[in-house]
Coordinates of N, CA, C and O in Angstrom, one line a residue:
X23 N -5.4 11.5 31.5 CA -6.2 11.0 30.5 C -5.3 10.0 29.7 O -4.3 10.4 29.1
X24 N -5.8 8.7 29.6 CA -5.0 7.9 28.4 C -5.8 7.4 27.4 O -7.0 7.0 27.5
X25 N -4.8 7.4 26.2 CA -5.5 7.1 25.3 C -5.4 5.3 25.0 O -5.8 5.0 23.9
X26 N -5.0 4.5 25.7 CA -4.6 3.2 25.7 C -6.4 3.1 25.5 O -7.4 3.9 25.7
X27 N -6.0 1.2 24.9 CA -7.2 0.8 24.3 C -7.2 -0.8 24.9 O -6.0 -1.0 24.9
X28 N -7.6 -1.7 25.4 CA -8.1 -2.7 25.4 C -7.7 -3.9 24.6 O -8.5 -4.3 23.8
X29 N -6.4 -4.5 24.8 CA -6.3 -5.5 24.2 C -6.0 -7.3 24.4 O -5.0 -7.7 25.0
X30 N -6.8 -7.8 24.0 CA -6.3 -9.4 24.2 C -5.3 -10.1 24.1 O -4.4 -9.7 23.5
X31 N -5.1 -11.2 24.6 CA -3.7 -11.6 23.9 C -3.3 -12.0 22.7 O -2.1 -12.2 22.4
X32 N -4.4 -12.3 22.1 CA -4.3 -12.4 20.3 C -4.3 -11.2 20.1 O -3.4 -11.2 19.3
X33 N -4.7 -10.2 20.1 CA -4.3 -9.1 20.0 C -2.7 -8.3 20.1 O -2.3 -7.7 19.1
X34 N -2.1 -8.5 21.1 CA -1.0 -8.9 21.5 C 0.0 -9.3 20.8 O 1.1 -8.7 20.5
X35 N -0.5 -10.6 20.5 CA 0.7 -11.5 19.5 C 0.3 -11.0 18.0 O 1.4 -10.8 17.4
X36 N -0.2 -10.9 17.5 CA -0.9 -10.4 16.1 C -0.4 -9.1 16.1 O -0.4 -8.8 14.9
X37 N 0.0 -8.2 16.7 CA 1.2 -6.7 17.0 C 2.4 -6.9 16.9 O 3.3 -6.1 16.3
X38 N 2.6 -8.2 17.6 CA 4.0 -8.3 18.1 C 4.7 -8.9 16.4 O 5.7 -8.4 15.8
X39 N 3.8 -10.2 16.1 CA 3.9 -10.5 14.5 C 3.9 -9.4 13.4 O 4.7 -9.6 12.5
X40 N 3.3 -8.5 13.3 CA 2.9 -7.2 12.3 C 4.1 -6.4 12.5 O 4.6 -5.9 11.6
X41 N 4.6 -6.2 14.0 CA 6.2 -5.1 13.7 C 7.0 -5.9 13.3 O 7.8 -5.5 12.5
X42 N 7.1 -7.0 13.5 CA 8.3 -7.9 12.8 C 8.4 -8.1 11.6 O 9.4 -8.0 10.9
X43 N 7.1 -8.5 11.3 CA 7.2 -8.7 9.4 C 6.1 -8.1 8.8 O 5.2 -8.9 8.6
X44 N 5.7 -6.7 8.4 CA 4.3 -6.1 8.3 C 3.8 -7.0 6.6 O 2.7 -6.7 6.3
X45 N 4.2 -7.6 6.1 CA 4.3 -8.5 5.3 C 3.6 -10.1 5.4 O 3.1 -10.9 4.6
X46 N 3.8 -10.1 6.6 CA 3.5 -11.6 6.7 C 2.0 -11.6 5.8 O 1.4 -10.7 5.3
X47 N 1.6 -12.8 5.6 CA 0.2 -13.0 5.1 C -1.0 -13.2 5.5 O -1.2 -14.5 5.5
X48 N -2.0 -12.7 5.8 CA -3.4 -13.3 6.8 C -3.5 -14.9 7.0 O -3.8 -15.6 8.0
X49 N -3.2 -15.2 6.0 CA -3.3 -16.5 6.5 C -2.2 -17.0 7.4 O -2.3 -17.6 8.5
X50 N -1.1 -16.8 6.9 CA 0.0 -17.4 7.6 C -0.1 -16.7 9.4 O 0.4 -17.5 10.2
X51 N -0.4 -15.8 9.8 CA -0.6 -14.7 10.7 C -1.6 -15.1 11.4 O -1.5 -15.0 12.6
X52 N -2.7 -15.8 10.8 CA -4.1 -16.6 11.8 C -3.3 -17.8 12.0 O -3.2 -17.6 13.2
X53 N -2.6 -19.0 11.7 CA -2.1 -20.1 11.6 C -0.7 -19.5 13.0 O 0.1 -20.4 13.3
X54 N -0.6 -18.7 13.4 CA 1.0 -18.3 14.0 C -0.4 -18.2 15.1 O -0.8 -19.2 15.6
X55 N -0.9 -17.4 15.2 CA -1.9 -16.7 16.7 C -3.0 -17.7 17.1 O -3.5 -17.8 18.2
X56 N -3.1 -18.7 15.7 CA -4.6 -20.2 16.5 C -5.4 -19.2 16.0 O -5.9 -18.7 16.9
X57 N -5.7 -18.7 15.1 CA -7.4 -17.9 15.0 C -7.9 -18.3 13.5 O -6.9 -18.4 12.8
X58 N -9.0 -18.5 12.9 CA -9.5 -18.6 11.8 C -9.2 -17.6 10.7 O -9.8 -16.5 10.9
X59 N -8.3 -17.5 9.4 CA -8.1 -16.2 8.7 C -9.1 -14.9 9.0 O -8.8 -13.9 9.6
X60 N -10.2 -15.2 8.5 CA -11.2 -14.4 8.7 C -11.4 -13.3 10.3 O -11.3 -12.0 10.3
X61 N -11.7 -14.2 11.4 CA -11.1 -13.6 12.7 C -10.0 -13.0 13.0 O -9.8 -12.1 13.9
X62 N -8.9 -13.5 12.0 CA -7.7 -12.6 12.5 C -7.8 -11.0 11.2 O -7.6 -9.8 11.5
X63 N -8.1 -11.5 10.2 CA -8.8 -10.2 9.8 C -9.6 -9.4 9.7 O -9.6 -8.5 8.8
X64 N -10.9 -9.6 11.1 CA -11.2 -8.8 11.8 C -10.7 -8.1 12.8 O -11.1 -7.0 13.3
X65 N -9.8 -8.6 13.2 CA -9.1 -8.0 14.4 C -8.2 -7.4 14.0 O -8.0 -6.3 14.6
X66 N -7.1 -7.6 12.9 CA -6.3 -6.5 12.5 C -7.1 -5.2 12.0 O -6.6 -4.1 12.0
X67 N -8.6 -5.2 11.4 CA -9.3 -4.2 11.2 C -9.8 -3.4 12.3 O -9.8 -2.2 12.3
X68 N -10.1 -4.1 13.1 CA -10.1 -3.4 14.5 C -9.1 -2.8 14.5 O -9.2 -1.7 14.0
X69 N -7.8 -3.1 15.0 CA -6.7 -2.4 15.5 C -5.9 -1.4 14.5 O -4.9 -0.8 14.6
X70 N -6.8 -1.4 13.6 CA -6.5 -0.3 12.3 C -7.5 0.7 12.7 O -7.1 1.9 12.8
X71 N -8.3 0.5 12.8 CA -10.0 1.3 13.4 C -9.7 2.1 14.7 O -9.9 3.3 14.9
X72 N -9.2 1.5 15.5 CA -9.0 1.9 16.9 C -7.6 3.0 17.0 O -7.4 3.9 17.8
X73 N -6.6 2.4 15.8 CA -5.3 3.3 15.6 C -4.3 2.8 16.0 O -3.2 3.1 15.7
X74 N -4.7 1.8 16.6 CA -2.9 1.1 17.4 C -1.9 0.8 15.9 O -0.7 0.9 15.7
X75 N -3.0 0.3 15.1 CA -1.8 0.1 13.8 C -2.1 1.6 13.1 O -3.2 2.1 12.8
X76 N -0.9 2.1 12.8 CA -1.3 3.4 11.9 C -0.4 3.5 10.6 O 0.0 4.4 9.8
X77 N -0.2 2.3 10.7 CA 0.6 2.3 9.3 C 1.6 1.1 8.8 O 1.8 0.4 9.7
X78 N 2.2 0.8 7.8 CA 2.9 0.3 7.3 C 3.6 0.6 6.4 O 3.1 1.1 5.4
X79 N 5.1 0.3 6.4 CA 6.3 1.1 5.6 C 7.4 0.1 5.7 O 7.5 -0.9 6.5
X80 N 8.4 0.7 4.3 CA 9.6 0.2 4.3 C 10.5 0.2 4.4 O 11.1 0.5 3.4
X81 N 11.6 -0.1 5.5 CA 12.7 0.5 6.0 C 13.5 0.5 4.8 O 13.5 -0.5 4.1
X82 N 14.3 1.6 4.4 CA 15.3 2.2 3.7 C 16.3 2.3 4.0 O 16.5 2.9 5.0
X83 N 17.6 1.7 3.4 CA 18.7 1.9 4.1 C 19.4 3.1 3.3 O 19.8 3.1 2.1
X84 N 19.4 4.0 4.4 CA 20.0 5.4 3.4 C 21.1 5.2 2.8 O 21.2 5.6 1.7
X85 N 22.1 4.7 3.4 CA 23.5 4.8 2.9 C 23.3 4.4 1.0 O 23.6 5.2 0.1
X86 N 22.8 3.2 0.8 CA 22.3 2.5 -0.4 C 22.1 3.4 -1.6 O 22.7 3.4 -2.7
X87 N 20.6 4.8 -0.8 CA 20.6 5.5 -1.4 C 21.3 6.7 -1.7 O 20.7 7.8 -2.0
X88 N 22.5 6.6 -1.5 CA 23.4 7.7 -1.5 C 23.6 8.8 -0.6 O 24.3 9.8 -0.9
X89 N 22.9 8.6 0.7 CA 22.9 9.1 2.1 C 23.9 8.7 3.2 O 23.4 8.8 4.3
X90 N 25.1 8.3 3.0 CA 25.6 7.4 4.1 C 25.9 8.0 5.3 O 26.6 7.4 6.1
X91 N 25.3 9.4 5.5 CA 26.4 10.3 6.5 C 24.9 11.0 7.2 O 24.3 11.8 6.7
X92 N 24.6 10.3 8.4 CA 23.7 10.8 9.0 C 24.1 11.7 10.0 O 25.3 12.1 10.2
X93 N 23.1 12.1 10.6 CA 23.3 13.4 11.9 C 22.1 13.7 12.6 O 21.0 13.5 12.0
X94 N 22.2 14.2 14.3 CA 21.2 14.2 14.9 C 21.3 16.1 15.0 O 22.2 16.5 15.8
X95 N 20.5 17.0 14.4 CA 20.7 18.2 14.8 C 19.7 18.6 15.8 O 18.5 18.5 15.7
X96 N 20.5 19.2 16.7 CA 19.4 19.6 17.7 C 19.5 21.0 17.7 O 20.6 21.5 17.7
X97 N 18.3 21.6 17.6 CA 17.9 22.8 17.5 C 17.0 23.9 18.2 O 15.8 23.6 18.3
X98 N 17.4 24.7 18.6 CA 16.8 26.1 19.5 C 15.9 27.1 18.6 O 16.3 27.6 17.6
X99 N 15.0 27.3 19.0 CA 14.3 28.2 18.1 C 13.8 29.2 19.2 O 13.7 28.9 20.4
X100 N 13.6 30.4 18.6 CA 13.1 31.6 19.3 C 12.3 32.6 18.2 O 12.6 32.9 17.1
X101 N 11.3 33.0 19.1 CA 10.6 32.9 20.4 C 9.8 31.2 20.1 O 9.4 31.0 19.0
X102 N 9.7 30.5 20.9 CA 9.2 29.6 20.7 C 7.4 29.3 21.2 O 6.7 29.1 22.2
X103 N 7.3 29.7 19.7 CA 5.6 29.3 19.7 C 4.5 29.2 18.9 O 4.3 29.9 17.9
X104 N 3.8 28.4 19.2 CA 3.0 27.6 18.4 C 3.0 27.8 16.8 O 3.3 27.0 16.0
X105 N 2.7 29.3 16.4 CA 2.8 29.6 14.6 C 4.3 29.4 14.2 O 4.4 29.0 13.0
X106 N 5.4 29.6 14.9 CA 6.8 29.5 14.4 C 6.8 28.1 14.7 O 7.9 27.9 14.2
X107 N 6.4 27.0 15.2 CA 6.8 26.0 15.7 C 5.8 24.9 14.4 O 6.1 23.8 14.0
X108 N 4.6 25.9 14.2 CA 4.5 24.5 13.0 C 4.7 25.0 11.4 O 4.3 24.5 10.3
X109 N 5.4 26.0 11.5 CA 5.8 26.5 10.6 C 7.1 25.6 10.2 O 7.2 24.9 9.2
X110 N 8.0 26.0 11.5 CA 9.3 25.5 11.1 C 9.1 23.8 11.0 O 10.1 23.2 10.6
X111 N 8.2 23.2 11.4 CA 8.0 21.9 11.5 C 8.0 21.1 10.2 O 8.5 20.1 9.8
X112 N 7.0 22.3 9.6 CA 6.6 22.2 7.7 C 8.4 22.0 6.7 O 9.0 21.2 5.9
X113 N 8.5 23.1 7.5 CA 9.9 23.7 6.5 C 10.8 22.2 6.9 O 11.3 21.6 6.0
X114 N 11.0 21.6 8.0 CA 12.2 20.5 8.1 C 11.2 19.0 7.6 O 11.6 18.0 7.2
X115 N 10.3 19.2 7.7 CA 9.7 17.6 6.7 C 9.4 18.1 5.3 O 8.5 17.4 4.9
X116 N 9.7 18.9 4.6 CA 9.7 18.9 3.4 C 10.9 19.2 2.7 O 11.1 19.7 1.6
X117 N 12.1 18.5 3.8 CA 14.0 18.7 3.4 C 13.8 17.0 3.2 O 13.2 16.2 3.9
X118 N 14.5 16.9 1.6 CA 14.6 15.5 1.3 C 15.2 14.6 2.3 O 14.9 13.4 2.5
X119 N 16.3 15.5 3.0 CA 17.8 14.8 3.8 C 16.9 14.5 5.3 O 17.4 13.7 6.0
X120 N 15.5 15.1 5.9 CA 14.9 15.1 7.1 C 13.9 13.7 7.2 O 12.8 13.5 6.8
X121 N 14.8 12.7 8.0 CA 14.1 11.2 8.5 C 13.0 11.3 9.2 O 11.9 11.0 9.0
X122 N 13.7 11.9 10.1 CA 12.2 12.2 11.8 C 12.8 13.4 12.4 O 14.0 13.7 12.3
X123 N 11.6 14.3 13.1 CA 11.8 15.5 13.7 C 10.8 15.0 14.7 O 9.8 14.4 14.5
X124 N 11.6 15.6 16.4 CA 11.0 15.2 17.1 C 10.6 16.5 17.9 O 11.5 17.3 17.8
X125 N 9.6 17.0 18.6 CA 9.6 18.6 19.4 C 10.1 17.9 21.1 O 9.8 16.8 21.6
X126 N 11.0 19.0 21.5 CA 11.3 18.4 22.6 C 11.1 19.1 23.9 O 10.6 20.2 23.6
X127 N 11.4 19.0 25.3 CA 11.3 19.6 25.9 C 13.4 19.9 26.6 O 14.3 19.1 26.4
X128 N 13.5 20.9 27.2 CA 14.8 20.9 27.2 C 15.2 22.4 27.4 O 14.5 23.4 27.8
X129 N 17.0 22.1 27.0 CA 17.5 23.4 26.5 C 17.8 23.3 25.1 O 18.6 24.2 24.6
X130 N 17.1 22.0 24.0 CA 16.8 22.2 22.3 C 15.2 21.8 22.7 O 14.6 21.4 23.7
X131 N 14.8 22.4 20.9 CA 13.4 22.3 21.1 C 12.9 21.3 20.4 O 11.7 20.9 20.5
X132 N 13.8 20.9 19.3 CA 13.5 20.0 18.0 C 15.0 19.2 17.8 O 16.1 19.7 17.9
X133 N 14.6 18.0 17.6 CA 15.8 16.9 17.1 C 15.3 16.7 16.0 O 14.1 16.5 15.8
X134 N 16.4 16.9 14.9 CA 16.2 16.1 13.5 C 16.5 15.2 13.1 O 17.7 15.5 12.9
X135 N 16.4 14.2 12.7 CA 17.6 13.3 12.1 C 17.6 13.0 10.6 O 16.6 12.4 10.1
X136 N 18.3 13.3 10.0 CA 19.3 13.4 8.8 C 19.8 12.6 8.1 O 19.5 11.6 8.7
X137 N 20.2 12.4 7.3 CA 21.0 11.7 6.4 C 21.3 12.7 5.1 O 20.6 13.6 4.7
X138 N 22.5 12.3 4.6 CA 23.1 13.2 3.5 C 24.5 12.5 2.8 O 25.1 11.6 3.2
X139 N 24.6 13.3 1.5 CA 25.2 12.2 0.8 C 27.2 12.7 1.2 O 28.1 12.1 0.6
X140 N 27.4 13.6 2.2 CA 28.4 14.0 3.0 C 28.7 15.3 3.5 O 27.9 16.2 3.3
X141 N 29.8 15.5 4.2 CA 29.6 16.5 4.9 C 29.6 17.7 4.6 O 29.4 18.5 5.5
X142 N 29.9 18.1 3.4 CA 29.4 19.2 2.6 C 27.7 19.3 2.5 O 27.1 20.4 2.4
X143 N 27.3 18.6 2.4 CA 26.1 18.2 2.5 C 25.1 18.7 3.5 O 23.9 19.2 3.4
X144 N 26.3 18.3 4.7 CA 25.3 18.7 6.1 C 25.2 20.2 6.4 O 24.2 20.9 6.8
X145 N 26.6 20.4 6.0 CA 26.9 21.9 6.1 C 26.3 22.5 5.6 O 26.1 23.5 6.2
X146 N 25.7 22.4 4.3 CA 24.9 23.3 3.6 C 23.7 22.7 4.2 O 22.9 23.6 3.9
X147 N 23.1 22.0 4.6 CA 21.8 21.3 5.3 C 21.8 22.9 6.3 O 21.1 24.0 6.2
X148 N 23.2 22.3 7.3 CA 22.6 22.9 8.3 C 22.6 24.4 8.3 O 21.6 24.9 8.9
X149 N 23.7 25.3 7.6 CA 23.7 26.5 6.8 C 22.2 27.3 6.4 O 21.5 28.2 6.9
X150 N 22.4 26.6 5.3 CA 21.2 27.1 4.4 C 19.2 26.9 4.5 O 18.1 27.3 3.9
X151 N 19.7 25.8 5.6 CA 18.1 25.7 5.6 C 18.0 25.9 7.2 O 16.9 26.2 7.5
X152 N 18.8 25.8 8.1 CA 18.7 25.4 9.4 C 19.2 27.3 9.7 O 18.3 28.2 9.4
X153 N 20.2 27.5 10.0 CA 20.9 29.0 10.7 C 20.4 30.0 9.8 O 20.7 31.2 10.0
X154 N 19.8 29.7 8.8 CA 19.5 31.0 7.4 C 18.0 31.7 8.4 O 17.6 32.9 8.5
X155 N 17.5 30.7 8.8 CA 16.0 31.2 9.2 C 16.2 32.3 10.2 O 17.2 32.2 10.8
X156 N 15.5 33.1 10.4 CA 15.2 34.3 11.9 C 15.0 33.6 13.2 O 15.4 34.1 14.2
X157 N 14.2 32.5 13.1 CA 14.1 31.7 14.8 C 14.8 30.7 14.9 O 14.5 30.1 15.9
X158 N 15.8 30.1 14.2 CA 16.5 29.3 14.6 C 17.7 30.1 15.3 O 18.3 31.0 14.7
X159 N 17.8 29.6 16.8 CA 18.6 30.7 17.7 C 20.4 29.3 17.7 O 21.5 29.6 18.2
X160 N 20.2 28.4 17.2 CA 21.2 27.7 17.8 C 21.0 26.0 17.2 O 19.9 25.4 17.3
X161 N 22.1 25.6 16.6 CA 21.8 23.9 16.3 C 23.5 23.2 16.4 O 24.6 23.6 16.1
X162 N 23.0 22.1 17.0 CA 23.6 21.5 18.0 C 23.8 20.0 17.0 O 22.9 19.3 17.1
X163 N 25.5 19.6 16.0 CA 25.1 18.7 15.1 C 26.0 17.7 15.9 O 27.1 18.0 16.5
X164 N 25.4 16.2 15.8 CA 26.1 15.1 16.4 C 26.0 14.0 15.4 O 24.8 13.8 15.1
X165 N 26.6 13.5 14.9 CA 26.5 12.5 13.6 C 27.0 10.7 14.5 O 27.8 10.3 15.3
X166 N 25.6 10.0 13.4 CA 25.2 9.0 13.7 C 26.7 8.0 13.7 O 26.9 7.8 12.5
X167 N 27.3 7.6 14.2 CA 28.3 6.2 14.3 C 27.4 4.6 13.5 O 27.7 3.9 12.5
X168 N 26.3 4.5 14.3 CA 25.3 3.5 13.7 C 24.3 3.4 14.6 O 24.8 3.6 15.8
X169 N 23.2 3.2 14.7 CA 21.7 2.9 15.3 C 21.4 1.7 15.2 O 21.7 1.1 14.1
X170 N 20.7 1.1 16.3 CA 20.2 0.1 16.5 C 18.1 0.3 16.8 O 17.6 1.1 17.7
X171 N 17.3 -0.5 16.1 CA 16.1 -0.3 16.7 C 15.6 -1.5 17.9 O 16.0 -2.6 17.9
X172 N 14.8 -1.1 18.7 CA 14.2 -1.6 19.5 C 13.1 -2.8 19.0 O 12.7 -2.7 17.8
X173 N 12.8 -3.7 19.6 CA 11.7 -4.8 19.1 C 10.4 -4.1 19.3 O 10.3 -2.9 19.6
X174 N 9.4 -5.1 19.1 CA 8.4 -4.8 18.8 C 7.9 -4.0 20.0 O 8.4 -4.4 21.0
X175 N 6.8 -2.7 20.0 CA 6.2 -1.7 20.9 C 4.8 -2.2 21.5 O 3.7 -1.9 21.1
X176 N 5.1 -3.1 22.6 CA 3.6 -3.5 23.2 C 3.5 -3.1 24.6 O 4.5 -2.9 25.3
X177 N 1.9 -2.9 25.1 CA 1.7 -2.0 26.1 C 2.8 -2.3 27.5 O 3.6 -3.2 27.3
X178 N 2.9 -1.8 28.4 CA 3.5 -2.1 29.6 C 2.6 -3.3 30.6 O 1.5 -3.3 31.0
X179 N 3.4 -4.1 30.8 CA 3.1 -5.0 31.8 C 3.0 -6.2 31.5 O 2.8 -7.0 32.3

């Protein structure tokens, strides 16, 4: 079953514009794609409607805010299932220092990624909020050197 949707190629380029600068302005954004303001602000309504766009946000640069010391903790939980799994899900997005948690398949079951204002920091991250719990069976910490993101996310082909 997929959930892919049907898109044009003004569709397309009007995605590919919106991850790059989610800022840009309707008008300036119809004038880049050839389409009438109006038309292209139906169609970004569409693609808000349909879900392909699900949001817009501000990249942060943690270090700035007093976070410079990231980490990817990968983590084991037991017994692994469904009530402990969105339990523990709650408990790591409601840690100020928690960027993204991902559920995985593997021998970890969750990646988190981190930032903290140093390594005392993590330690008590990973301590007191991570190994304190009864199903966390094991966490696995690897700290970020530096990250790079990928360009814009458009369908295959």
């Amino acid at each position: 079953m997929s959930d892919s949707v049907e898109l044009s190629t003004v569709d397309l380029r009007i995605l590919r514009l919106l991850q790059n600068d989610a800022r840009i302005s309707n008008k300036d954004l119809a004038a880049e794609v050839g389409v009438a303001p109006s038309t292209c602000l139906d169609r970004v309504n569409r693609l808000r409607e349909l879900g392909v766009i699900i949001g817009q946000r501000a990249e942060v640069d943690a270090a700035k805010l007093g976070r410079p010391l990231e980490a990817l903790l990968f983590v084991q939980v037991r017994p692994h299932r469904r009530a402990l799994v969105d339990s523990f899900v709650e408990h790591l997005l409601a840690l100020p220092e928690v960027r993204a948690v991902y559920h995985l398949t593997g021998p970890d079951d969750f990646l988190a990624h981190v930032a903290t204002a140093s390594a005392t920091e993590l330690q008590r991250l990973v301590l007191d909020e991570l190994t304190a719990r009864d199903e966390v069976a094991r966490v696995h910490t690897n700290l970020v050197f530096q990250h790079w993101s990928g360009g814009p996310l458009l369908p295959p082909g």
